[in-house]
Tab-separated table of C-alpha atoms in Angstrom:
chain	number	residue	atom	x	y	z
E	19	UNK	CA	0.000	0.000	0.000
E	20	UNK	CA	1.818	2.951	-1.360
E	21	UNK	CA	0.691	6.620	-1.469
E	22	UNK	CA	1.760	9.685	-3.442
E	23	UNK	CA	1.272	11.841	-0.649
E	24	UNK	CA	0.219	11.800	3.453
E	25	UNK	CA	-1.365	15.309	4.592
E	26	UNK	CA	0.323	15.826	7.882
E	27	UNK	CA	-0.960	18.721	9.919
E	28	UNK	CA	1.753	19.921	12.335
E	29	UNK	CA	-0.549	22.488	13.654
E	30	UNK	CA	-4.734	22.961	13.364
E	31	UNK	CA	-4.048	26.895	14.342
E	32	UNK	CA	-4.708	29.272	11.126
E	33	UNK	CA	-4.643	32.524	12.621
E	34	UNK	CA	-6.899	34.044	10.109
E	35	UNK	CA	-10.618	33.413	9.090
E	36	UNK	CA	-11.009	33.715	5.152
E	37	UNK	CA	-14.405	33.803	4.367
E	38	UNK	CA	-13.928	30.868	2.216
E	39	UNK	CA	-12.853	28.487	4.544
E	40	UNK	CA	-15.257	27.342	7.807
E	41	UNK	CA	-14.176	27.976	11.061
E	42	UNK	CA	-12.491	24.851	12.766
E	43	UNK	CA	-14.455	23.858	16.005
E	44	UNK	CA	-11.323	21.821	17.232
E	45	UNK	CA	-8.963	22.651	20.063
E	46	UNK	CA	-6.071	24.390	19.006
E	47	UNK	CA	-3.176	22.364	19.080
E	48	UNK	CA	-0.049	21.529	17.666
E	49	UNK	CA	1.631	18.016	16.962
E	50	UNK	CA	4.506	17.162	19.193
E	51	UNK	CA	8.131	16.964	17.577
E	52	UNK	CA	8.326	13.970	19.518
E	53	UNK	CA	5.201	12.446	18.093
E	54	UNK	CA	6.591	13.702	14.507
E	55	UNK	CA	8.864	12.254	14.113
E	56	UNK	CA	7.349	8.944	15.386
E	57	UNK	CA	4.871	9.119	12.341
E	58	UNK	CA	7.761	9.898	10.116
E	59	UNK	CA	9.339	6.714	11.387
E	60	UNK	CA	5.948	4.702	10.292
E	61	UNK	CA	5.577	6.775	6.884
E	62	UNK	CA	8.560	5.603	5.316
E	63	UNK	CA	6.701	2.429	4.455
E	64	UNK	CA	3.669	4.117	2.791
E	65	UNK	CA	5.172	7.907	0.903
E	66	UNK	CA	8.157	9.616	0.170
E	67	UNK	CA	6.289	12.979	0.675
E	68	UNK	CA	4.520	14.330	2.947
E	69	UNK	CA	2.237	18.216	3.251
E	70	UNK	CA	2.404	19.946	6.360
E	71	UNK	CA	-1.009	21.437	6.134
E	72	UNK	CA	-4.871	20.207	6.168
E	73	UNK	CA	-6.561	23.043	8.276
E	74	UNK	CA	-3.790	24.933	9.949
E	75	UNK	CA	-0.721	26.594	9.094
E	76	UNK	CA	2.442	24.872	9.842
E	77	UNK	CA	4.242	28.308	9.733
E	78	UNK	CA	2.221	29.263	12.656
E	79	UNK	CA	4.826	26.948	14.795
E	80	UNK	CA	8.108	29.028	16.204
E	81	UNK	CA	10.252	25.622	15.749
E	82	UNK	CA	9.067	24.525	11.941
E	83	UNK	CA	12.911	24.032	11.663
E	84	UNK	CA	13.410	21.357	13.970
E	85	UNK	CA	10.372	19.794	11.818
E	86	UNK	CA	11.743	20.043	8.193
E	87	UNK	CA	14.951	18.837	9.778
E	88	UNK	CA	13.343	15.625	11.009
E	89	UNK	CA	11.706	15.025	7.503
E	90	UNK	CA	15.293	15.571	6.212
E	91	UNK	CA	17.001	12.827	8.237
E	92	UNK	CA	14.124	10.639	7.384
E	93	UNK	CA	14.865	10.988	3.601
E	94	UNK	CA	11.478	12.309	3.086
E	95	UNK	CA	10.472	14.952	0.760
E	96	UNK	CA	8.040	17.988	2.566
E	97	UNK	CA	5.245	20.531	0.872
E	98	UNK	CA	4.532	23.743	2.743
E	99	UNK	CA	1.436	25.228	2.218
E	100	UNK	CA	0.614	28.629	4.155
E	101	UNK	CA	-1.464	31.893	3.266
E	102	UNK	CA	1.814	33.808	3.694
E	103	UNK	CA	0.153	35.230	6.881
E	104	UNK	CA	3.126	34.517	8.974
E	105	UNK	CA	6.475	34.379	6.334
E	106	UNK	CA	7.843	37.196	8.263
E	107	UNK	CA	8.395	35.018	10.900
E	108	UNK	CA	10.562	32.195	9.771
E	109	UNK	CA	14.282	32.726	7.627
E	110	UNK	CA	14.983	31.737	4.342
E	111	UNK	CA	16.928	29.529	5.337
E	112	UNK	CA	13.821	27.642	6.948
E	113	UNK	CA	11.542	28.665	4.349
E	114	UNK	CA	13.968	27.013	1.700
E	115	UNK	CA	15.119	24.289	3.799
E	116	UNK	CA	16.489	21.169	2.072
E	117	UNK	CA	14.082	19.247	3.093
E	118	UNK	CA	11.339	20.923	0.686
E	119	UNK	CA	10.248	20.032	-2.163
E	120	UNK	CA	7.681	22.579	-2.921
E	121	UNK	CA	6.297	26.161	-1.061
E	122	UNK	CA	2.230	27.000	-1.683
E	123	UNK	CA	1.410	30.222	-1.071
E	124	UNK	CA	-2.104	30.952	-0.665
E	125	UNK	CA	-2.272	34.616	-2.067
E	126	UNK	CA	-6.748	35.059	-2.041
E	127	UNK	CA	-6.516	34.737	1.527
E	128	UNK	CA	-5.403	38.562	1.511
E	129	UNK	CA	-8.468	40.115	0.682
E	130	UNK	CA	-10.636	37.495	2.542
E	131	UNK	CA	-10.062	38.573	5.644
E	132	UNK	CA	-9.411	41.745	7.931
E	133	UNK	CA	-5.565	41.389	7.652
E	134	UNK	CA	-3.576	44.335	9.383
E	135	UNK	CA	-1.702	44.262	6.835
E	136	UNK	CA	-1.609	47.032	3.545
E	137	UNK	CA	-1.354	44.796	0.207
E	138	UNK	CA	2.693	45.829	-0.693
E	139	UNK	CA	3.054	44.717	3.109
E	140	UNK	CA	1.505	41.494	2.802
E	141	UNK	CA	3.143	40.852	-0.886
E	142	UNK	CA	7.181	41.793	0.016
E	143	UNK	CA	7.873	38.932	2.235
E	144	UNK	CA	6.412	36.261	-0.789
E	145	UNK	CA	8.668	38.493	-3.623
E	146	UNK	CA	11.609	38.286	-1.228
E	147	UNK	CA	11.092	34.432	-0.762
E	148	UNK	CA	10.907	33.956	-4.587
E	149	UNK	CA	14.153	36.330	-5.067
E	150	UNK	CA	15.754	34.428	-2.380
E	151	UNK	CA	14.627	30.862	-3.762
E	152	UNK	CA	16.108	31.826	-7.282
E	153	UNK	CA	19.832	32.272	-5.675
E	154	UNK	CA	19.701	29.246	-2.895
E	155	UNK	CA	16.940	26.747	-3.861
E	156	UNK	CA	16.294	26.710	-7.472
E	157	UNK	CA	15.277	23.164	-7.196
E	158	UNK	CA	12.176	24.350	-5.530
E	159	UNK	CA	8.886	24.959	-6.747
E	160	UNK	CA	6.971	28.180	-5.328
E	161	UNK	CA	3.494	28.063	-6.294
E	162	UNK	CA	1.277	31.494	-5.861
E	163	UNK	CA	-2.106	30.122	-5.421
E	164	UNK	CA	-5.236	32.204	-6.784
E	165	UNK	CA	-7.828	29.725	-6.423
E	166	UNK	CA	-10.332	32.508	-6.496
E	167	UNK	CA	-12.476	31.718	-10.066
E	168	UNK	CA	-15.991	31.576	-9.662
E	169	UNK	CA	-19.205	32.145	-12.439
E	170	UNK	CA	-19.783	35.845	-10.957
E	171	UNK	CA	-15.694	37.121	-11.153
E	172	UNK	CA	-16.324	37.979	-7.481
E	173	UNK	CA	-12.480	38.231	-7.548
E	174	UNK	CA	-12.371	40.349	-10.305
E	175	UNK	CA	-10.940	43.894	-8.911
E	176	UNK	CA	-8.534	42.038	-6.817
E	177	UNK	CA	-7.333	39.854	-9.106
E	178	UNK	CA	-6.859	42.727	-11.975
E	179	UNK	CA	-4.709	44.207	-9.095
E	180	UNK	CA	-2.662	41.484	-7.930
E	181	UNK	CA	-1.891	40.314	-11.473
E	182	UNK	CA	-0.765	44.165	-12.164
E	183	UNK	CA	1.450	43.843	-9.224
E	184	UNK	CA	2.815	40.598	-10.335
E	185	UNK	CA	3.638	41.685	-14.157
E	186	UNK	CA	5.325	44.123	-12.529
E	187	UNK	CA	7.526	42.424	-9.954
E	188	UNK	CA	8.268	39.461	-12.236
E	189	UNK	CA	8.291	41.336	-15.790
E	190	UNK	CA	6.351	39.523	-17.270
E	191	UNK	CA	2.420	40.190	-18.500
E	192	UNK	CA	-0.503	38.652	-16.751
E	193	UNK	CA	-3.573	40.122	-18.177
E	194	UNK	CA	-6.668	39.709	-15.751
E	195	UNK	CA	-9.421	39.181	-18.730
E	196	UNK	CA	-7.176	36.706	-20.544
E	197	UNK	CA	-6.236	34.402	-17.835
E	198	UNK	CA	-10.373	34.673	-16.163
E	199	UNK	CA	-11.589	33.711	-20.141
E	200	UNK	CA	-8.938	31.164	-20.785
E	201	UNK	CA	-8.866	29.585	-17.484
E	202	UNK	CA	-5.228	28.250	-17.468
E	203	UNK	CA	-3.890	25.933	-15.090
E	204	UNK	CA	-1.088	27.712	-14.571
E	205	UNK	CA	1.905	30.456	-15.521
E	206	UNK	CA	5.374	31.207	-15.084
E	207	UNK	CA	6.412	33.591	-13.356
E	208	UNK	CA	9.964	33.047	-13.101
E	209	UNK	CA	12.275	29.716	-13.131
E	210	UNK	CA	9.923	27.453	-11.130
E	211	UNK	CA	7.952	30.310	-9.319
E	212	UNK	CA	4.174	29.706	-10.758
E	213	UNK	CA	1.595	31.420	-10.269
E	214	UNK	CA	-1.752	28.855	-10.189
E	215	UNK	CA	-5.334	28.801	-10.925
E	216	UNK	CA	-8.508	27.396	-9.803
E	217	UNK	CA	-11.589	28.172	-8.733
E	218	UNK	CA	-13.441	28.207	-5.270
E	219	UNK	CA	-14.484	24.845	-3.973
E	220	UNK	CA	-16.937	23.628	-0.716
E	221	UNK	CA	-15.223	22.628	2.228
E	222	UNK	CA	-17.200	19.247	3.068
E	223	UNK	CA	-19.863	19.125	5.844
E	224	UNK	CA	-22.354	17.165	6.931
E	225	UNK	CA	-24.936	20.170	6.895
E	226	UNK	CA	-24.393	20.161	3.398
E	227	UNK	CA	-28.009	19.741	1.298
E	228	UNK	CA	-25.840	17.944	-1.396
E	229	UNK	CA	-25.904	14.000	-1.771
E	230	UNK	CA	-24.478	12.436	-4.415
E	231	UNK	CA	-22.494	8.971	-5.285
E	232	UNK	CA	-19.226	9.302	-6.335
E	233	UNK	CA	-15.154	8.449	-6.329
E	234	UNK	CA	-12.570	10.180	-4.534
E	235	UNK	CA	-8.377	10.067	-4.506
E	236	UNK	CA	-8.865	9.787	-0.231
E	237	UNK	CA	-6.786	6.405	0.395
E	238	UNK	CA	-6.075	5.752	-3.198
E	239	UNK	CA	-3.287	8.501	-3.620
E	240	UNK	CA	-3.161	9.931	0.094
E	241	UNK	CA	-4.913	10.258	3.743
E	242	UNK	CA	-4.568	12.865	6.351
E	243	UNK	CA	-3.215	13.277	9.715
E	244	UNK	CA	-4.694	15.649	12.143
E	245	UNK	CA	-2.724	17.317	14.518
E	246	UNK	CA	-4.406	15.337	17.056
E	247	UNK	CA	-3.121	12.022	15.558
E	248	UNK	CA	-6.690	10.849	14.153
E	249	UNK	CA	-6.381	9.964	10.857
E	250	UNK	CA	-8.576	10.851	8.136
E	251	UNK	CA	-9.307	9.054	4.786
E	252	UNK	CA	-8.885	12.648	2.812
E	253	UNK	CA	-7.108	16.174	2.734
E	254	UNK	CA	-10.399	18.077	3.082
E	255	UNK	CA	-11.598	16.221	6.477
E	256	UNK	CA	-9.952	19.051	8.502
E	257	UNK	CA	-12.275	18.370	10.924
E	258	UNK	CA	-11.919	14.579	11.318
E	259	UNK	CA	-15.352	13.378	10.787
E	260	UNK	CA	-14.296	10.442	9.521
E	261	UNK	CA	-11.932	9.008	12.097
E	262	UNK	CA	-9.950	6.418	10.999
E	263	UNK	CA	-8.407	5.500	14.308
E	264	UNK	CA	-5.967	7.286	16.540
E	265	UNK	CA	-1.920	6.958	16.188
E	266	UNK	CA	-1.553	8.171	20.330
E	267	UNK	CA	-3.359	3.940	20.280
E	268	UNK	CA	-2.693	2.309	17.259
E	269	UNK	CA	-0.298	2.143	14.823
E	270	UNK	CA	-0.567	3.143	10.810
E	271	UNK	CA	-0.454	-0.431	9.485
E	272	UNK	CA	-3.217	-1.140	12.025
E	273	UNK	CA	-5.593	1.708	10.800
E	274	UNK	CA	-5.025	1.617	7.438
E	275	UNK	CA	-5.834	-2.198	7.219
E	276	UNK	CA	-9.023	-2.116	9.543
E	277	UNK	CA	-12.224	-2.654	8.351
E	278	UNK	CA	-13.517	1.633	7.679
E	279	UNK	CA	-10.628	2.341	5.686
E	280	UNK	CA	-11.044	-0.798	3.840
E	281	UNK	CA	-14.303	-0.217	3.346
E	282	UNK	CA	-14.337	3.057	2.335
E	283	UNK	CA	-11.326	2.088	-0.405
E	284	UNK	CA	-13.831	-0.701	-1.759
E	285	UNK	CA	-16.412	1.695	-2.041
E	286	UNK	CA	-14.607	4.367	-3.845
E	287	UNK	CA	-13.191	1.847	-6.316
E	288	UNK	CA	-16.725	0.878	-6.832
E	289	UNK	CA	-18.063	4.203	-7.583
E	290	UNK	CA	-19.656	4.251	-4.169
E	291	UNK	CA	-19.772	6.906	-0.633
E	292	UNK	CA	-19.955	4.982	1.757
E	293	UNK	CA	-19.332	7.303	4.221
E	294	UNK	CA	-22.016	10.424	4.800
E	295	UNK	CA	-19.667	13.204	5.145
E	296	UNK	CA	-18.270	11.968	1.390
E	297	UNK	CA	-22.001	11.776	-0.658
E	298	UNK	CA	-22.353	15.338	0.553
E	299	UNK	CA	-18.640	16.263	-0.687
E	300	UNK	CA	-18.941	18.051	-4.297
E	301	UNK	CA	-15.165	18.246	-5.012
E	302	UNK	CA	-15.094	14.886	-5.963
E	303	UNK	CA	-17.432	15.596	-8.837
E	304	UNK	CA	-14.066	17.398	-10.325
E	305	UNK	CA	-12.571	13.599	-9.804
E	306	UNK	CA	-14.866	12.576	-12.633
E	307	UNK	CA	-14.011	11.793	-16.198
E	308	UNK	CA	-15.736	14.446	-18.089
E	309	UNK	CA	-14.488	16.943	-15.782
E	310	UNK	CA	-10.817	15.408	-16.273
């Protein structure tokens, strides 16, 4: 049983509240270096890459070092994902660290929430990062999320000006109609620094009036770990509805083999939700073949 990836959230703590993302009714907490690097020790077998992230941001943590460092002398390969919210905080050197293979930075999180932060303030840090990638790291990928498309252009006065700002800083040209008519996946900025599309998705809950059958990538090319140690069947159960079993009790190889997982698995290789939380997900209609 091999995955391409294992979500591992280091931390469940945010710090902001984007409009676009529910509010998290956990405790805040943050995983143990201890316990992380006891996972890390039981991952080997399953990925050689894991993402910091589900519903927190692993940047929010003052010792993220000691954590790349411990996916480094594991020989595993690490994906930070963060809304950029807290880049002041950490060096290059961590922010680059060997250990990564790839830096997401969420950039529609800026105008989605009540950040005390003026736009140029918010955007030097992430220019500085890229500049600084380009002379130490330029191995790495930097991805500049704008997953912001939608039907209405709700996004459509921010995005004119943060592709403006962009052109700019990168020379290049980013043209705000062009990119919201042709929809591209995504565009160079500079060597490996991309700047990526997509459009708005629904976090799934179980309030949710949608119901549908369906399959999903959730134990087929990854699972989560919550910052708690219960582990999920799929990136987008930040909340851990769908607890596979606790790693503070049992071990990986134990969870992943008992009878939910498995069952789940069967069912999405079938076609089939067998689990509520996943008939009312709609992101895995984008899982389907004519939306491939």
């Amino acid at each position: 049983m091999k995955f391409h990836r294992v979500y591992v959230e280091l931390s469940n703590i945010c710090g902001l509240k984007c409009s676009f993302c529910p509010q998290s009714t956990l405790k805040p907490q943050s995983m143990s270096l201890d316990f992380f690097e006891s996972l890390l020790a039981q991952l080997l077998a399953y990925t050689k890459e894991i993402a910091y992230h589900m519903g927190g941001d692993p940047l929010s943590l003052s010792n993220l070092e000691a954590y790349l460092g411990a996916t480094k002398r594991y020989g595993l390969q690490g994906l930070l994902t963060t809304s950029g919210y807290y880049l002041g905080k950490h060096s290059h050197e961590t922010l680059l660290h060997p250990a990564l293979k790839q830096v997401n930075i969420s950039l529609n999180s800026y105008n989605k929430n009540a950040m005390p932060l003026s736009f140029e303030a918010y955007m030097q840090p992430i220019l500085e990062l890229c500049r600084a990638k380009n002379e130490t790291r330029k191995d790495l990928f930097i991805n500049l999320r704008v997953w912001n498309f939608d039907e209405k252009q709700s996004e459509k006065a921010f995005n004119a000006m943060l592709f403006a700002y962009l052109s700019q800083a990168f020379g290049v040209t980013l043209d705000a109609q062009t990119i919201e008519r042709e929809r591209p996946r995504s565009l160079r900025l500079a060597e490996k620094v991309l700047v990526h599309f997509d459009r708005y998705f629904e976090w799934p809950s179980l309030a949710s009036t949608n119901e549908s059958e369906g399959t999903c990538l959730g134990l087929k090319s990854h699972f989560g770990i919550l910052s708690s140690g219960i582990v999920v069947p799929c990136c987008l159960d930040k909340e851990g509805v769908i607890p596979l079993g606790n790693l503070h009790v049992d071990s990986l190889e134990t969870i992943l083999n008992a009878q939910r997982a498995q069952t789940i698995l069967q069912g999405f290789r079938q076609g089939r939700c067998v689990e509520t939380l996943c008939r009312k997900c709609t992101y895995k209609h984008r899982f389907q073949k004519d939306e491939q």
